[in-house]
Amino acid sequence: NKSIPDLAPLEAVLFDVDGTLCDSDPIHHQAFQEMLLEIGFNNGVPIDEEFFIKNIAGRHNDDIAATLFPDDLPRGEKFCEDKEAMFRRLASDKLPPINGLYKLTKWIEDHGLKKAAVTNAPRPNAELMIAKLGLKDFFDVVIVGSECERAKPYPDPYLKALELLKVSKDHTFICEDSASGIRAGVAAGMPVVGLTTRNPENVLKEANPTMLVKDYEDPKLWSALEELDKKGDSLKTAA
C-alpha cells in the first residue's frame, strides 16, 4: 500500500458518509431493530450490534434485502426503502459529526484540494446527512453507489469520483469506516484511512487499509499529513 506522504502533491480527498462523516450507524441500527421487531423477524428477538455489523453496516440495500429476505426480494427491497424513510426522520434530530471532522475539512480547504462524498446510502439520505453537517458547499460532487454500475465493495463509485473530479488515484486518499468501503477504495488503487467508528479493528484490518485511526483527531493521521506537507514542499523546491 502507498502511504499518505507518497501522494504528494495531494490533489483530492474522498469521504464515505455513514460512520465516516457522522456517527450514524446507531440510528440505522435503531431503525432496523424497531422495524424488524414489528414483523417478528428473528422470532421477535431484537437484532444486536454484532448482527448489525455482520449483515448490514456499510452494505448496499440490495445486498441487505437479499440477506434479510432471501425468499422474497421485492419485500426486502420495499422494507429497506421504508427503513431509509424512518432513518431520515430519526436523523433529522440527531446526527453527531465524527470527532475532528471540521479540523480535517478546514485543512482540506486550506490546501485547495478537491473533495467528493462517495456512499452506498440512497441519495436522499446522503444529501440530508451532508446538509445537516453543514457540508453542502464543501463537496464538489456526491457519488451514490446505486447510480454506478456496481456499488461498494466494488471500486466503481471511487473510480467515478476520480473521473468527475479529474484527479489521479496516485494523488488522492480515501476516508472510510466499513470493511466494504475499504475494499472498494483499495480495489480502486488508493490508500484508505480506516476509522474505527463502530466496526471492529480486526474486521477492518482484513480489508487492508493504509492506516486505522480512532477519529480525525488521531495523532497518527496528523503525523502523516505533516509528512505529506513536507514532501510536497520539497517537491516544489526541487521544481
PDB file of C-alpha atoms in Angstrom:
ATOM      1  CA  ASN A   1       0.000   0.000   0.000  1.00  0.00           C
ATOM      2  CA  LYS A   2       1.090   3.541  -0.687  1.00  0.00           C
ATOM      3  CA  SER A   3       1.448   5.666   2.422  1.00  0.00           C
ATOM      4  CA  ILE A   4      -0.229   9.079   2.705  1.00  0.00           C
ATOM      5  CA  PRO A   5       3.059  11.050   2.250  1.00  0.00           C
ATOM      6  CA  ASP A   6       3.671   9.133  -1.025  1.00  0.00           C
ATOM      7  CA  LEU A   7       0.691  11.000  -2.524  1.00  0.00           C
ATOM      8  CA  ALA A   8       2.444  14.382  -2.640  1.00  0.00           C
ATOM      9  CA  PRO A   9       1.385  16.634  -4.224  1.00  0.00           C
ATOM     10  CA  LEU A  10      -2.096  15.774  -2.922  1.00  0.00           C
ATOM     11  CA  GLU A  11      -4.997  16.582  -5.257  1.00  0.00           C
ATOM     12  CA  ALA A  12      -8.134  15.273  -3.533  1.00  0.00           C
ATOM     13  CA  VAL A  13      -9.710  13.554  -0.532  1.00  0.00           C
ATOM     14  CA  LEU A  14     -12.727  11.233  -0.878  1.00  0.00           C
ATOM     15  CA  PHE A  15     -15.083  10.503   2.009  1.00  0.00           C
ATOM     16  CA  ASP A  16     -17.658   7.851   2.709  1.00  0.00           C
ATOM     17  CA  VAL A  17     -20.682   9.335   4.555  1.00  0.00           C
ATOM     18  CA  ASP A  18     -22.290   6.979   7.123  1.00  0.00           C
ATOM     19  CA  GLY A  19     -19.871   6.383  10.004  1.00  0.00           C
ATOM     20  CA  THR A  20     -17.176   8.458   8.278  1.00  0.00           C
ATOM     21  CA  LEU A  21     -18.619  11.979   8.321  1.00  0.00           C
ATOM     22  CA  CYS A  22     -21.097  11.293  11.116  1.00  0.00           C
ATOM     23  CA  ASP A  23     -21.789   8.587  13.672  1.00  0.00           C
ATOM     24  CA  SER A  24     -24.996   7.423  12.004  1.00  0.00           C
ATOM     25  CA  ASP A  25     -24.771   3.645  12.500  1.00  0.00           C
ATOM     26  CA  PRO A  26     -26.630   3.711  15.849  1.00  0.00           C
ATOM     27  CA  ILE A  27     -29.539   5.448  14.059  1.00  0.00           C
ATOM     28  CA  HIS A  28     -29.538   2.815  11.284  1.00  0.00           C
ATOM     29  CA  HIS A  29     -29.348   0.055  13.894  1.00  0.00           C
ATOM     30  CA  GLN A  30     -32.300   1.563  15.779  1.00  0.00           C
ATOM     31  CA  ALA A  31     -34.411   1.831  12.607  1.00  0.00           C
ATOM     32  CA  PHE A  32     -33.674  -1.753  11.508  1.00  0.00           C
ATOM     33  CA  GLN A  33     -34.181  -3.087  15.030  1.00  0.00           C
ATOM     34  CA  GLU A  34     -37.589  -1.437  15.513  1.00  0.00           C
ATOM     35  CA  MET A  35     -38.910  -2.303  12.049  1.00  0.00           C
ATOM     36  CA  LEU A  36     -37.697  -5.923  12.148  1.00  0.00           C
ATOM     37  CA  LEU A  37     -39.275  -6.343  15.584  1.00  0.00           C
ATOM     38  CA  GLU A  38     -42.606  -5.150  14.167  1.00  0.00           C
ATOM     39  CA  ILE A  39     -42.644  -8.003  11.636  1.00  0.00           C
ATOM     40  CA  GLY A  40     -41.433 -10.672  14.088  1.00  0.00           C
ATOM     41  CA  PHE A  41     -38.038 -11.142  12.409  1.00  0.00           C
ATOM     42  CA  ASN A  42     -35.656 -13.490  14.290  1.00  0.00           C
ATOM     43  CA  ASN A  43     -38.612 -14.878  16.308  1.00  0.00           C
ATOM     44  CA  GLY A  44     -39.184 -11.450  17.846  1.00  0.00           C
ATOM     45  CA  VAL A  45     -35.654 -11.179  19.300  1.00  0.00           C
ATOM     46  CA  PRO A  46     -34.178  -7.691  18.589  1.00  0.00           C
ATOM     47  CA  ILE A  47     -31.106  -7.726  16.324  1.00  0.00           C
ATOM     48  CA  ASP A  48     -27.959  -6.935  18.307  1.00  0.00           C
ATOM     49  CA  GLU A  49     -24.924  -4.873  17.301  1.00  0.00           C
ATOM     50  CA  GLU A  50     -22.997  -7.975  16.205  1.00  0.00           C
ATOM     51  CA  PHE A  51     -25.766  -8.927  13.755  1.00  0.00           C
ATOM     52  CA  PHE A  52     -25.948  -5.339  12.503  1.00  0.00           C
ATOM     53  CA  ILE A  53     -22.179  -5.106  11.874  1.00  0.00           C
ATOM     54  CA  LYS A  54     -22.011  -8.515  10.185  1.00  0.00           C
ATOM     55  CA  ASN A  55     -25.078  -8.261   7.939  1.00  0.00           C
ATOM     56  CA  ILE A  56     -25.952  -4.593   7.454  1.00  0.00           C
ATOM     57  CA  ALA A  57     -23.285  -1.945   8.200  1.00  0.00           C
ATOM     58  CA  GLY A  58     -21.675  -0.446   5.084  1.00  0.00           C
ATOM     59  CA  ARG A  59     -23.587  -2.715   2.685  1.00  0.00           C
ATOM     60  CA  HIS A  60     -25.813  -1.677  -0.200  1.00  0.00           C
ATOM     61  CA  ASN A  61     -29.573  -2.070   0.288  1.00  0.00           C
ATOM     62  CA  ASP A  62     -29.824  -4.707  -2.465  1.00  0.00           C
ATOM     63  CA  ASP A  63     -27.400  -6.916  -0.502  1.00  0.00           C
ATOM     64  CA  ILE A  64     -29.178  -6.202   2.802  1.00  0.00           C
ATOM     65  CA  ALA A  65     -32.574  -7.077   1.271  1.00  0.00           C
ATOM     66  CA  ALA A  66     -31.174 -10.383  -0.036  1.00  0.00           C
ATOM     67  CA  THR A  67     -29.704 -11.205   3.394  1.00  0.00           C
ATOM     68  CA  LEU A  68     -32.809 -10.353   5.432  1.00  0.00           C
ATOM     69  CA  PHE A  69     -35.430 -11.629   2.965  1.00  0.00           C
ATOM     70  CA  PRO A  70     -33.697 -14.302   0.823  1.00  0.00           C
ATOM     71  CA  ASP A  71     -37.026 -15.844  -0.214  1.00  0.00           C
ATOM     72  CA  ASP A  72     -38.855 -12.594  -1.013  1.00  0.00           C
ATOM     73  CA  LEU A  73     -36.564  -9.996  -2.581  1.00  0.00           C
ATOM     74  CA  PRO A  74     -39.332  -7.498  -3.541  1.00  0.00           C
ATOM     75  CA  ARG A  75     -40.470  -7.488   0.092  1.00  0.00           C
ATOM     76  CA  GLY A  76     -36.863  -6.934   1.201  1.00  0.00           C
ATOM     77  CA  GLU A  77     -36.401  -4.022  -1.185  1.00  0.00           C
ATOM     78  CA  LYS A  78     -39.645  -2.376  -0.001  1.00  0.00           C
ATOM     79  CA  PHE A  79     -38.624  -2.949   3.629  1.00  0.00           C
ATOM     80  CA  CYS A  80     -35.259  -1.234   3.033  1.00  0.00           C
ATOM     81  CA  GLU A  81     -36.971   1.714   1.329  1.00  0.00           C
ATOM     82  CA  ASP A  82     -39.307   2.163   4.317  1.00  0.00           C
ATOM     83  CA  LYS A  83     -36.360   1.822   6.690  1.00  0.00           C
ATOM     84  CA  GLU A  84     -34.498   4.635   4.885  1.00  0.00           C
ATOM     85  CA  ALA A  85     -37.524   6.910   5.337  1.00  0.00           C
ATOM     86  CA  MET A  86     -37.509   6.088   9.062  1.00  0.00           C
ATOM     87  CA  PHE A  87     -33.746   6.777   9.192  1.00  0.00           C
ATOM     88  CA  ARG A  88     -34.262  10.236   7.663  1.00  0.00           C
ATOM     89  CA  ARG A  89     -36.912  11.053  10.265  1.00  0.00           C
ATOM     90  CA  LEU A  90     -34.619   9.955  13.113  1.00  0.00           C
ATOM     91  CA  ALA A  91     -31.511  11.628  11.615  1.00  0.00           C
ATOM     92  CA  SER A  92     -33.278  14.998  11.456  1.00  0.00           C
ATOM     93  CA  ASP A  93     -32.995  15.162  15.256  1.00  0.00           C
ATOM     94  CA  LYS A  94     -29.538  13.732  15.956  1.00  0.00           C
ATOM     95  CA  LEU A  95     -26.515  13.408  13.710  1.00  0.00           C
ATOM     96  CA  PRO A  96     -23.197  13.818  15.559  1.00  0.00           C
ATOM     97  CA  PRO A  97     -20.124  14.553  13.385  1.00  0.00           C
ATOM     98  CA  ILE A  98     -17.080  12.324  13.813  1.00  0.00           C
ATOM     99  CA  ASN A  99     -14.666  13.914  16.298  1.00  0.00           C
ATOM    100  CA  GLY A 100     -12.201  16.209  14.479  1.00  0.00           C
ATOM    101  CA  LEU A 101     -14.186  16.247  11.209  1.00  0.00           C
ATOM    102  CA  TYR A 102     -14.191  20.043  10.881  1.00  0.00           C
ATOM    103  CA  LYS A 103     -10.483  20.224  11.697  1.00  0.00           C
ATOM    104  CA  LEU A 104      -9.810  17.963   8.700  1.00  0.00           C
ATOM    105  CA  THR A 105     -12.274  19.720   6.361  1.00  0.00           C
ATOM    106  CA  LYS A 106     -10.584  23.051   7.197  1.00  0.00           C
ATOM    107  CA  TRP A 107      -7.155  21.535   6.427  1.00  0.00           C
ATOM    108  CA  ILE A 108      -8.514  20.289   3.078  1.00  0.00           C
ATOM    109  CA  GLU A 109      -9.974  23.696   2.213  1.00  0.00           C
ATOM    110  CA  ASP A 110      -6.780  25.493   3.276  1.00  0.00           C
ATOM    111  CA  HIS A 111      -4.840  23.238   0.885  1.00  0.00           C
ATOM    112  CA  GLY A 112      -7.245  23.927  -2.011  1.00  0.00           C
ATOM    113  CA  LEU A 113      -7.988  20.233  -2.587  1.00  0.00           C
ATOM    114  CA  LYS A 114     -10.896  18.687  -4.465  1.00  0.00           C
ATOM    115  CA  LYS A 115     -13.328  16.554  -2.457  1.00  0.00           C
ATOM    116  CA  ALA A 116     -16.137  14.075  -3.026  1.00  0.00           C
ATOM    117  CA  ALA A 117     -18.590  12.150  -0.884  1.00  0.00           C
ATOM    118  CA  VAL A 118     -18.823   8.530  -2.083  1.00  0.00           C
ATOM    119  CA  THR A 119     -21.548   6.455  -0.453  1.00  0.00           C
ATOM    120  CA  ASN A 120     -23.727   3.356  -0.690  1.00  0.00           C
ATOM    121  CA  ALA A 121     -26.529   5.312   1.011  1.00  0.00           C
ATOM    122  CA  PRO A 122     -29.523   6.395  -1.096  1.00  0.00           C
ATOM    123  CA  ARG A 123     -29.090   9.958  -2.429  1.00  0.00           C
ATOM    124  CA  PRO A 124     -31.839  11.479  -0.179  1.00  0.00           C
ATOM    125  CA  ASN A 125     -30.025  10.072   2.899  1.00  0.00           C
ATOM    126  CA  ALA A 126     -26.616  11.272   1.739  1.00  0.00           C
ATOM    127  CA  GLU A 127     -27.862  14.767   0.937  1.00  0.00           C
ATOM    128  CA  LEU A 128     -29.712  15.013   4.276  1.00  0.00           C
ATOM    129  CA  MET A 129     -26.621  13.997   6.269  1.00  0.00           C
ATOM    130  CA  ILE A 130     -24.287  16.286   4.326  1.00  0.00           C
ATOM    131  CA  ALA A 131     -26.683  19.227   4.748  1.00  0.00           C
ATOM    132  CA  LYS A 132     -27.204  18.531   8.484  1.00  0.00           C
ATOM    133  CA  LEU A 133     -23.421  18.544   8.950  1.00  0.00           C
ATOM    134  CA  GLY A 134     -23.115  21.894   7.160  1.00  0.00           C
ATOM    135  CA  LEU A 135     -21.039  20.386   4.343  1.00  0.00           C
ATOM    136  CA  LYS A 136     -23.342  21.039   1.379  1.00  0.00           C
ATOM    137  CA  ASP A 137     -20.922  23.576  -0.112  1.00  0.00           C
ATOM    138  CA  PHE A 138     -17.830  21.611   0.912  1.00  0.00           C
ATOM    139  CA  PHE A 139     -18.165  18.693  -1.526  1.00  0.00           C
ATOM    140  CA  ASP A 140     -17.591  19.171  -5.251  1.00  0.00           C
ATOM    141  CA  VAL A 141     -19.608  16.055  -6.030  1.00  0.00           C
ATOM    142  CA  VAL A 142     -21.671  13.329  -4.292  1.00  0.00           C
ATOM    143  CA  ILE A 143     -21.371   9.826  -5.781  1.00  0.00           C
ATOM    144  CA  VAL A 144     -24.051   7.259  -4.893  1.00  0.00           C
ATOM    145  CA  GLY A 145     -23.420   3.517  -5.271  1.00  0.00           C
ATOM    146  CA  SER A 146     -26.801   2.730  -6.827  1.00  0.00           C
ATOM    147  CA  GLU A 147     -26.102   5.286  -9.582  1.00  0.00           C
ATOM    148  CA  CYS A 148     -22.916   3.407 -10.589  1.00  0.00           C
ATOM    149  CA  GLU A 149     -22.665   0.130 -12.477  1.00  0.00           C
ATOM    150  CA  ARG A 150     -21.721  -1.578  -9.184  1.00  0.00           C
ATOM    151  CA  ALA A 151     -21.827  -0.265  -5.610  1.00  0.00           C
ATOM    152  CA  LYS A 152     -19.133  -0.815  -2.946  1.00  0.00           C
ATOM    153  CA  PRO A 153     -17.325  -3.176  -2.234  1.00  0.00           C
ATOM    154  CA  TYR A 154     -16.617  -2.803  -5.975  1.00  0.00           C
ATOM    155  CA  PRO A 155     -14.331   0.114  -6.908  1.00  0.00           C
ATOM    156  CA  ASP A 156     -16.780   1.729  -9.363  1.00  0.00           C
ATOM    157  CA  PRO A 157     -18.049   4.579  -7.108  1.00  0.00           C
ATOM    158  CA  TYR A 158     -14.487   5.652  -6.223  1.00  0.00           C
ATOM    159  CA  LEU A 159     -13.326   5.408  -9.845  1.00  0.00           C
ATOM    160  CA  LYS A 160     -16.296   7.580 -10.860  1.00  0.00           C
ATOM    161  CA  ALA A 161     -15.248  10.180  -8.264  1.00  0.00           C
ATOM    162  CA  LEU A 162     -11.720  10.328  -9.718  1.00  0.00           C
ATOM    163  CA  GLU A 163     -13.173  10.746 -13.200  1.00  0.00           C
ATOM    164  CA  LEU A 164     -15.584  13.544 -12.228  1.00  0.00           C
ATOM    165  CA  LEU A 165     -13.001  15.417 -10.150  1.00  0.00           C
ATOM    166  CA  LYS A 166     -10.354  14.925 -12.892  1.00  0.00           C
ATOM    167  CA  VAL A 167      -7.742  13.804 -10.346  1.00  0.00           C
ATOM    168  CA  SER A 168      -5.253  10.929 -10.190  1.00  0.00           C
ATOM    169  CA  LYS A 169      -5.509   7.914  -7.878  1.00  0.00           C
ATOM    170  CA  ASP A 170      -1.796   8.480  -7.223  1.00  0.00           C
ATOM    171  CA  HIS A 171      -2.571  11.808  -5.522  1.00  0.00           C
ATOM    172  CA  THR A 172      -5.820  11.018  -3.673  1.00  0.00           C
ATOM    173  CA  PHE A 173      -6.733   9.249  -0.432  1.00  0.00           C
ATOM    174  CA  ILE A 174      -9.993   7.956   0.996  1.00  0.00           C
ATOM    175  CA  CYS A 175     -11.630   8.020   4.454  1.00  0.00           C
ATOM    176  CA  GLU A 176     -13.852   5.006   5.206  1.00  0.00           C
ATOM    177  CA  ASP A 177     -15.310   3.209   8.225  1.00  0.00           C
ATOM    178  CA  SER A 178     -16.538  -0.142   6.872  1.00  0.00           C
ATOM    179  CA  ALA A 179     -14.755  -3.207   5.513  1.00  0.00           C
ATOM    180  CA  SER A 180     -16.909  -2.984   2.367  1.00  0.00           C
ATOM    181  CA  GLY A 181     -15.864   0.632   1.779  1.00  0.00           C
ATOM    182  CA  ILE A 182     -12.185  -0.014   2.498  1.00  0.00           C
ATOM    183  CA  ARG A 183     -12.200  -2.888  -0.011  1.00  0.00           C
ATOM    184  CA  ALA A 184     -13.735  -0.590  -2.625  1.00  0.00           C
ATOM    185  CA  GLY A 185     -11.055   2.061  -2.074  1.00  0.00           C
ATOM    186  CA  VAL A 186      -8.199  -0.442  -2.129  1.00  0.00           C
ATOM    187  CA  ALA A 187      -9.610  -2.028  -5.316  1.00  0.00           C
ATOM    188  CA  ALA A 188      -9.684   1.478  -6.871  1.00  0.00           C
ATOM    189  CA  GLY A 189      -5.954   1.735  -6.156  1.00  0.00           C
ATOM    190  CA  MET A 190      -5.940   4.374  -3.421  1.00  0.00           C
ATOM    191  CA  PRO A 191      -4.694   4.473   0.182  1.00  0.00           C
ATOM    192  CA  VAL A 192      -7.582   4.269   2.658  1.00  0.00           C
ATOM    193  CA  VAL A 193      -7.676   5.795   6.128  1.00  0.00           C
ATOM    194  CA  GLY A 194      -9.977   3.467   8.075  1.00  0.00           C
ATOM    195  CA  LEU A 195     -11.974   4.845  11.000  1.00  0.00           C
ATOM    196  CA  THR A 196     -12.798   2.534  13.890  1.00  0.00           C
ATOM    197  CA  THR A 197     -16.081   4.379  14.489  1.00  0.00           C
ATOM    198  CA  ARG A 198     -18.167   1.266  15.113  1.00  0.00           C
ATOM    199  CA  ASN A 199     -16.659  -1.652  13.222  1.00  0.00           C
ATOM    200  CA  PRO A 200     -14.112  -3.923  14.972  1.00  0.00           C
ATOM    201  CA  GLU A 201     -10.440  -3.255  14.172  1.00  0.00           C
ATOM    202  CA  ASN A 202      -9.736  -6.872  13.191  1.00  0.00           C
ATOM    203  CA  VAL A 203     -12.566  -6.796  10.608  1.00  0.00           C
ATOM    204  CA  LEU A 204     -11.288  -3.518   9.129  1.00  0.00           C
ATOM    205  CA  LYS A 205      -7.655  -4.738   9.058  1.00  0.00           C
ATOM    206  CA  GLU A 206      -8.661  -7.692   6.873  1.00  0.00           C
ATOM    207  CA  ALA A 207      -9.781  -5.165   4.221  1.00  0.00           C
ATOM    208  CA  ASN A 208      -6.194  -3.793   4.069  1.00  0.00           C
ATOM    209  CA  PRO A 209      -6.435  -0.068   4.940  1.00  0.00           C
ATOM    210  CA  THR A 210      -3.277   2.045   4.827  1.00  0.00           C
ATOM    211  CA  MET A 211      -3.882   3.082   8.438  1.00  0.00           C
ATOM    212  CA  LEU A 212      -6.570   2.801  11.101  1.00  0.00           C
ATOM    213  CA  VAL A 213      -7.469   5.830  13.230  1.00  0.00           C
ATOM    214  CA  LYS A 214      -9.926   6.358  16.062  1.00  0.00           C
ATOM    215  CA  ASP A 215     -11.218   9.630  14.588  1.00  0.00           C
ATOM    216  CA  TYR A 216      -9.939  12.776  12.830  1.00  0.00           C
ATOM    217  CA  GLU A 217      -8.134  13.961  15.948  1.00  0.00           C
ATOM    218  CA  ASP A 218      -5.888  10.885  15.918  1.00  0.00           C
ATOM    219  CA  PRO A 219      -2.184  11.927  16.055  1.00  0.00           C
ATOM    220  CA  LYS A 220      -1.326   9.163  13.535  1.00  0.00           C
ATOM    221  CA  LEU A 221      -3.373  10.929  10.871  1.00  0.00           C
ATOM    222  CA  TRP A 222      -1.888  14.358  11.550  1.00  0.00           C
ATOM    223  CA  SER A 223       1.639  12.977  11.605  1.00  0.00           C
ATOM    224  CA  ALA A 224       1.037  11.504   8.118  1.00  0.00           C
ATOM    225  CA  LEU A 225      -0.444  14.790   6.851  1.00  0.00           C
ATOM    226  CA  GLU A 226       2.539  16.704   8.238  1.00  0.00           C
ATOM    227  CA  GLU A 227       4.889  14.350   6.358  1.00  0.00           C
ATOM    228  CA  LEU A 228       2.780  14.852   3.238  1.00  0.00           C
ATOM    229  CA  ASP A 229       3.144  18.644   3.552  1.00  0.00           C
ATOM    230  CA  LYS A 230       6.917  18.365   3.984  1.00  0.00           C
ATOM    231  CA  LYS A 231       7.227  16.116   0.950  1.00  0.00           C
ATOM    232  CA  GLY A 232       5.030  18.475  -1.081  1.00  0.00           C
ATOM    233  CA  ASP A 233       7.217  21.459  -0.089  1.00  0.00           C
ATOM    234  CA  SER A 234      10.427  19.656  -1.037  1.00  0.00           C
ATOM    235  CA  LEU A 235       8.948  18.725  -4.444  1.00  0.00           C
ATOM    236  CA  LYS A 236       8.083  22.404  -5.031  1.00  0.00           C
ATOM    237  CA  THR A 237      11.610  23.447  -4.063  1.00  0.00           C
ATOM    238  CA  ALA A 238      13.147  20.846  -6.377  1.00  0.00           C
ATOM    239  CA  ALA A 239      10.952  22.051  -9.235  1.00  0.00           C
TER     240      ALA A 239
END
